[in-house]
N, C-alpha and C. Protein backbone atom coordinates (compact mmCIF):
# COMPACT_ATOMS: atom_id res chain seq x y z
N ARG A 1 9.00 -4.54 -23.03
CA ARG A 1 9.29 -5.80 -23.65
C ARG A 1 9.34 -6.99 -22.60
N LYS A 2 9.93 -6.79 -21.42
CA LYS A 2 10.09 -7.74 -20.46
C LYS A 2 8.68 -8.21 -19.89
N LEU A 3 7.82 -7.29 -19.74
CA LEU A 3 6.48 -7.65 -19.22
C LEU A 3 5.80 -8.58 -20.26
N GLU A 4 6.02 -8.26 -21.54
CA GLU A 4 5.45 -9.11 -22.63
C GLU A 4 6.06 -10.49 -22.58
N GLU A 5 7.38 -10.65 -22.20
CA GLU A 5 8.03 -11.86 -21.97
C GLU A 5 7.39 -12.63 -20.84
N VAL A 6 7.05 -11.96 -19.79
CA VAL A 6 6.41 -12.57 -18.57
C VAL A 6 5.03 -13.10 -19.03
N ALA A 7 4.31 -12.28 -19.79
CA ALA A 7 2.95 -12.76 -20.29
C ALA A 7 3.09 -13.90 -21.14
N ALA A 8 4.10 -13.94 -22.09
CA ALA A 8 4.25 -15.09 -22.95
C ALA A 8 4.62 -16.35 -22.16
N HIS A 9 5.41 -16.12 -21.15
CA HIS A 9 5.72 -17.31 -20.30
C HIS A 9 4.57 -17.96 -19.62
N HIS A 10 3.49 -17.16 -19.43
CA HIS A 10 2.17 -17.57 -18.75
C HIS A 10 1.02 -17.71 -19.64
N GLY A 11 1.25 -17.82 -21.00
CA GLY A 11 0.13 -17.89 -21.90
C GLY A 11 -0.66 -16.66 -22.12
N GLY A 12 -0.02 -15.58 -21.98
CA GLY A 12 -0.65 -14.28 -22.30
C GLY A 12 -1.09 -13.48 -21.08
N VAL A 13 -0.94 -14.05 -19.87
CA VAL A 13 -1.37 -13.45 -18.64
C VAL A 13 -0.23 -13.20 -17.66
N VAL A 14 -0.20 -12.14 -16.98
CA VAL A 14 0.87 -11.77 -16.10
C VAL A 14 0.35 -11.97 -14.66
N PRO A 15 0.79 -13.03 -13.96
CA PRO A 15 0.38 -13.16 -12.58
C PRO A 15 1.03 -12.13 -11.62
N LEU A 16 0.22 -11.31 -10.98
CA LEU A 16 0.70 -10.24 -10.16
C LEU A 16 1.39 -10.68 -8.88
N HIS A 17 1.27 -11.94 -8.49
CA HIS A 17 1.84 -12.40 -7.25
C HIS A 17 3.03 -13.37 -7.57
N GLY A 18 3.73 -13.12 -8.66
CA GLY A 18 4.80 -13.95 -9.05
C GLY A 18 6.16 -13.22 -8.98
N ARG A 19 7.18 -13.98 -9.09
CA ARG A 19 8.54 -13.42 -8.92
C ARG A 19 8.84 -12.57 -10.15
N LEU A 20 8.41 -12.97 -11.42
CA LEU A 20 8.69 -12.26 -12.62
C LEU A 20 8.05 -10.85 -12.60
N PHE A 21 6.88 -10.82 -12.14
CA PHE A 21 6.18 -9.43 -12.10
C PHE A 21 6.93 -8.60 -11.11
N ALA A 22 7.29 -9.21 -9.94
CA ALA A 22 8.15 -8.39 -8.98
C ALA A 22 9.41 -8.00 -9.57
N GLN A 23 10.05 -8.81 -10.32
CA GLN A 23 11.28 -8.40 -10.96
C GLN A 23 11.11 -7.25 -11.93
N TRP A 24 10.02 -7.35 -12.65
CA TRP A 24 9.71 -6.28 -13.66
C TRP A 24 9.45 -4.97 -12.81
N MET A 25 8.76 -5.17 -11.71
CA MET A 25 8.54 -3.93 -10.89
C MET A 25 9.90 -3.30 -10.40
N HIS A 26 10.76 -4.21 -10.03
CA HIS A 26 12.10 -3.74 -9.57
C HIS A 26 12.79 -2.88 -10.67
N PHE A 27 12.75 -3.42 -11.90
CA PHE A 27 13.41 -2.65 -12.92
C PHE A 27 12.68 -1.40 -13.36
N ALA A 28 11.39 -1.39 -13.19
CA ALA A 28 10.62 -0.21 -13.50
C ALA A 28 10.77 0.83 -12.35
N TYR A 29 10.85 0.38 -11.11
CA TYR A 29 10.86 1.25 -9.98
C TYR A 29 11.99 0.68 -9.04
N PRO A 30 13.31 0.86 -9.37
CA PRO A 30 14.36 0.24 -8.63
C PRO A 30 14.55 0.73 -7.16
N ARG A 31 14.13 1.91 -6.94
CA ARG A 31 14.30 2.53 -5.58
C ARG A 31 13.12 2.02 -4.64
N GLU A 32 11.97 1.83 -5.20
CA GLU A 32 10.81 1.49 -4.47
C GLU A 32 10.69 -0.06 -4.29
N CYS A 33 11.09 -0.88 -5.21
CA CYS A 33 10.84 -2.32 -5.22
C CYS A 33 12.09 -3.05 -5.23
N VAL A 34 12.30 -3.87 -4.21
CA VAL A 34 13.59 -4.65 -4.04
C VAL A 34 13.55 -5.80 -5.15
N TYR A 35 14.81 -6.16 -5.43
CA TYR A 35 15.01 -7.23 -6.38
C TYR A 35 14.55 -8.60 -5.81
N PRO A 36 13.69 -9.29 -6.48
CA PRO A 36 13.23 -10.55 -6.01
C PRO A 36 14.16 -11.71 -6.30
N HIS A 37 15.12 -12.03 -5.47
CA HIS A 37 16.04 -13.16 -5.64
C HIS A 37 15.21 -14.46 -5.74
N ILE A 38 15.79 -15.37 -6.51
CA ILE A 38 15.19 -16.73 -6.51
C ILE A 38 15.31 -17.35 -5.16
N SER A 39 14.27 -18.08 -4.74
CA SER A 39 14.32 -18.67 -3.41
C SER A 39 15.50 -19.53 -3.14
N ASN A 40 16.04 -19.46 -1.99
CA ASN A 40 17.24 -20.19 -1.51
C ASN A 40 18.47 -19.90 -2.25
N THR A 41 18.62 -18.75 -2.90
CA THR A 41 19.86 -18.34 -3.60
C THR A 41 20.66 -17.33 -2.75
N THR A 42 20.02 -16.68 -1.86
CA THR A 42 20.70 -15.69 -0.97
C THR A 42 20.38 -16.06 0.50
N GLY A 43 21.21 -15.52 1.27
CA GLY A 43 20.95 -15.74 2.80
C GLY A 43 21.44 -14.50 3.58
N GLY A 44 20.79 -14.23 4.70
CA GLY A 44 21.22 -13.11 5.42
C GLY A 44 22.12 -13.54 6.48
N MET A 45 22.85 -12.57 7.05
CA MET A 45 23.79 -12.77 8.11
C MET A 45 23.45 -11.82 9.24
N SER A 46 23.64 -12.30 10.50
CA SER A 46 23.53 -11.36 11.58
C SER A 46 24.80 -10.55 11.67
N GLN A 47 24.71 -9.51 12.44
CA GLN A 47 25.81 -8.55 12.58
C GLN A 47 27.10 -9.37 13.04
N ALA A 48 26.84 -10.24 14.01
CA ALA A 48 28.05 -11.06 14.56
C ALA A 48 28.62 -12.02 13.47
N GLU A 49 27.67 -12.63 12.75
CA GLU A 49 28.19 -13.58 11.69
C GLU A 49 28.97 -12.88 10.66
N TRP A 50 28.56 -11.66 10.25
CA TRP A 50 29.31 -10.86 9.22
C TRP A 50 30.62 -10.53 9.72
N GLU A 51 30.61 -9.99 10.98
CA GLU A 51 31.95 -9.66 11.59
C GLU A 51 32.93 -10.79 11.70
N SER A 52 32.37 -11.98 12.07
CA SER A 52 33.15 -13.18 12.14
C SER A 52 33.71 -13.60 10.75
N ALA A 53 32.80 -13.48 9.73
CA ALA A 53 33.23 -13.97 8.39
C ALA A 53 34.25 -13.03 7.67
N THR A 54 34.11 -11.67 8.02
CA THR A 54 34.89 -10.75 7.32
C THR A 54 36.14 -10.28 8.20
N GLY A 55 36.00 -10.31 9.45
CA GLY A 55 37.01 -9.80 10.40
C GLY A 55 36.96 -8.27 10.42
N LEU A 56 35.91 -7.66 9.92
CA LEU A 56 35.67 -6.22 10.01
C LEU A 56 34.61 -5.91 11.04
N ASN A 57 34.64 -4.52 11.45
CA ASN A 57 33.66 -4.12 12.39
C ASN A 57 32.45 -3.67 11.51
N SER A 58 31.22 -3.96 11.94
CA SER A 58 30.05 -3.71 11.14
C SER A 58 29.42 -2.36 11.36
N SER A 59 30.00 -1.52 12.15
CA SER A 59 29.45 -0.21 12.41
C SER A 59 30.52 0.87 12.25
N LEU A 60 30.12 2.00 11.80
CA LEU A 60 31.07 3.17 11.53
C LEU A 60 30.57 4.37 12.35
N SER A 61 31.54 5.23 12.67
CA SER A 61 31.15 6.52 13.31
C SER A 61 30.62 7.44 12.15
N LYS A 62 29.93 8.54 12.52
CA LYS A 62 29.46 9.44 11.52
C LYS A 62 30.63 10.03 10.74
N ALA A 63 31.76 10.30 11.36
CA ALA A 63 32.85 10.82 10.66
C ALA A 63 33.37 9.80 9.61
N GLU A 64 33.39 8.50 10.00
CA GLU A 64 33.82 7.49 9.01
C GLU A 64 32.87 7.30 7.81
N VAL A 65 31.58 7.42 8.14
CA VAL A 65 30.60 7.40 7.16
C VAL A 65 30.72 8.59 6.14
N ALA A 66 30.97 9.80 6.66
CA ALA A 66 31.16 10.92 5.91
C ALA A 66 32.39 10.89 5.04
N ALA A 67 33.49 10.33 5.63
CA ALA A 67 34.69 10.17 4.88
C ALA A 67 34.51 9.16 3.72
N PHE A 68 33.87 8.06 3.96
CA PHE A 68 33.58 7.07 2.93
C PHE A 68 32.73 7.67 1.87
N ALA A 69 31.70 8.37 2.15
CA ALA A 69 30.77 8.99 1.14
C ALA A 69 31.56 9.86 0.23
N GLU A 70 32.58 10.54 0.71
CA GLU A 70 33.35 11.47 -0.10
C GLU A 70 34.14 10.70 -1.15
N THR A 71 34.46 9.41 -0.91
CA THR A 71 35.28 8.60 -1.88
C THR A 71 34.40 8.12 -3.05
N LEU A 72 33.07 8.14 -2.89
CA LEU A 72 32.24 7.52 -3.82
C LEU A 72 32.08 8.46 -5.03
N PRO A 73 31.97 7.85 -6.28
CA PRO A 73 31.76 8.72 -7.47
C PRO A 73 30.44 9.40 -7.46
N ALA A 74 30.39 10.54 -8.04
CA ALA A 74 29.07 11.28 -8.19
C ALA A 74 28.15 10.50 -9.12
N VAL A 75 26.88 10.45 -8.69
CA VAL A 75 25.87 9.77 -9.45
C VAL A 75 24.77 10.75 -9.71
N ASP A 76 24.42 10.84 -11.02
CA ASP A 76 23.23 11.72 -11.26
C ASP A 76 21.97 10.93 -10.97
N ASP A 77 20.79 11.62 -10.80
CA ASP A 77 19.66 11.06 -10.33
C ASP A 77 18.85 10.56 -11.46
N ALA A 78 19.45 10.22 -12.62
CA ALA A 78 18.72 9.88 -13.79
C ALA A 78 18.38 8.27 -13.66
N LEU A 79 17.67 7.82 -14.66
CA LEU A 79 17.32 6.36 -14.72
C LEU A 79 18.65 5.63 -14.87
N PRO A 80 18.73 4.37 -14.41
CA PRO A 80 19.88 3.62 -14.47
C PRO A 80 20.39 3.32 -15.88
N CYS A 81 19.48 3.31 -16.90
CA CYS A 81 19.83 3.14 -18.29
C CYS A 81 19.87 4.42 -19.01
N GLY A 82 20.86 4.60 -19.86
CA GLY A 82 20.90 5.78 -20.72
C GLY A 82 19.96 5.56 -21.91
N PRO A 83 19.67 6.60 -22.60
CA PRO A 83 18.84 6.47 -23.82
C PRO A 83 19.46 5.47 -24.88
N GLY A 84 18.61 4.76 -25.41
CA GLY A 84 19.13 3.78 -26.48
C GLY A 84 19.86 2.59 -26.02
N GLU A 85 19.95 2.33 -24.70
CA GLU A 85 20.70 1.23 -24.27
C GLU A 85 19.90 -0.05 -24.21
N GLY A 86 18.55 0.09 -24.37
CA GLY A 86 17.67 -1.07 -24.47
C GLY A 86 17.81 -1.95 -23.25
N ASP A 87 18.05 -3.24 -23.54
CA ASP A 87 18.20 -4.27 -22.50
C ASP A 87 19.47 -4.33 -21.72
N VAL A 88 20.37 -3.36 -21.96
CA VAL A 88 21.70 -3.38 -21.34
C VAL A 88 21.47 -3.47 -19.84
N CYS A 89 20.52 -2.76 -19.28
CA CYS A 89 20.36 -2.75 -17.84
C CYS A 89 19.59 -4.00 -17.28
N MET A 90 19.28 -4.90 -18.13
CA MET A 90 18.57 -6.08 -17.69
C MET A 90 19.47 -7.28 -17.45
N GLY A 91 20.76 -6.94 -17.11
CA GLY A 91 21.67 -7.99 -16.87
C GLY A 91 21.32 -8.95 -15.76
N MET A 92 20.58 -8.49 -14.80
CA MET A 92 20.15 -9.28 -13.71
C MET A 92 18.72 -10.02 -13.94
N TRP A 93 18.21 -9.84 -15.22
CA TRP A 93 16.96 -10.37 -15.48
C TRP A 93 17.12 -11.95 -15.60
N VAL A 94 16.28 -12.67 -14.78
CA VAL A 94 16.31 -14.11 -14.78
C VAL A 94 14.85 -14.59 -15.07
N LEU A 95 14.63 -15.24 -16.06
CA LEU A 95 13.32 -15.77 -16.47
C LEU A 95 12.99 -17.02 -15.77
N GLU A 96 12.91 -16.95 -14.39
CA GLU A 96 12.48 -18.11 -13.59
C GLU A 96 11.43 -17.62 -12.66
N GLU A 97 10.22 -18.22 -12.84
CA GLU A 97 9.08 -17.80 -12.11
C GLU A 97 8.94 -18.59 -10.74
N GLU A 98 8.37 -17.83 -9.84
CA GLU A 98 8.04 -18.51 -8.56
C GLU A 98 6.67 -17.88 -8.21
N LEU A 99 5.62 -18.66 -8.11
CA LEU A 99 4.30 -18.18 -7.84
C LEU A 99 4.03 -18.49 -6.39
N VAL A 100 3.22 -17.63 -5.82
CA VAL A 100 2.79 -17.75 -4.39
C VAL A 100 2.02 -19.02 -4.20
N ASP A 101 1.08 -19.27 -5.14
CA ASP A 101 0.11 -20.46 -4.92
C ASP A 101 0.09 -21.06 -6.39
N VAL A 102 1.02 -21.99 -6.67
CA VAL A 102 1.08 -22.59 -7.96
C VAL A 102 -0.14 -23.42 -8.25
N ALA A 103 -0.59 -24.24 -7.29
CA ALA A 103 -1.71 -25.08 -7.62
C ALA A 103 -2.99 -24.30 -7.93
N ARG A 104 -3.23 -23.17 -7.22
CA ARG A 104 -4.46 -22.37 -7.48
C ARG A 104 -4.26 -21.64 -8.82
N TRP A 105 -3.09 -21.27 -9.18
CA TRP A 105 -2.78 -20.50 -10.43
C TRP A 105 -3.08 -21.49 -11.60
N HIS A 106 -2.64 -22.70 -11.51
CA HIS A 106 -2.91 -23.67 -12.57
C HIS A 106 -4.37 -24.02 -12.74
N ALA A 107 -5.05 -24.17 -11.53
CA ALA A 107 -6.48 -24.49 -11.49
C ALA A 107 -7.33 -23.35 -12.15
N ALA A 108 -6.90 -22.15 -11.82
CA ALA A 108 -7.61 -20.97 -12.35
C ALA A 108 -7.42 -20.93 -13.91
N ARG A 109 -6.12 -21.18 -14.35
CA ARG A 109 -5.85 -21.12 -15.74
C ARG A 109 -6.64 -22.21 -16.51
N ALA A 110 -6.67 -23.39 -15.84
CA ALA A 110 -7.46 -24.53 -16.51
C ALA A 110 -8.97 -24.18 -16.57
N ALA A 111 -9.50 -23.59 -15.57
CA ALA A 111 -10.92 -23.19 -15.55
C ALA A 111 -11.24 -22.19 -16.64
N GLN A 112 -10.29 -21.24 -16.85
CA GLN A 112 -10.50 -20.22 -17.92
C GLN A 112 -10.48 -20.83 -19.29
N GLU A 113 -9.62 -21.87 -19.47
CA GLU A 113 -9.62 -22.54 -20.76
C GLU A 113 -10.87 -23.31 -21.13
N TRP A 114 -11.59 -23.73 -20.11
CA TRP A 114 -12.93 -24.47 -20.32
C TRP A 114 -13.94 -23.50 -20.65
N GLN A 115 -13.95 -22.27 -20.34
CA GLN A 115 -14.98 -21.27 -20.55
C GLN A 115 -15.01 -20.83 -21.95
């Protein structure tokens, strides 16, 4: 259904180089495709910046990693949504498009309409 929404947003066509298609790919293949955040809404930090901001050490020993892993709840390897949950897993879905080359996209769409 979400891919149909993307197509409806673009007049029946899904641009493969847009944020919405990348977002759909993330929900279809969450381990293989990263979530495409909207431009300028997130920012990275260096190791030193993170340590300064949090006051925590950014590295752990193997023993500390193993101890932390033991505290995590068990997760089965199933899909993130259970059967019948529908759009429940789409909580991060944002219908905001960002195209790689907006001008060319609009020109190509206009040329198709004249044919």
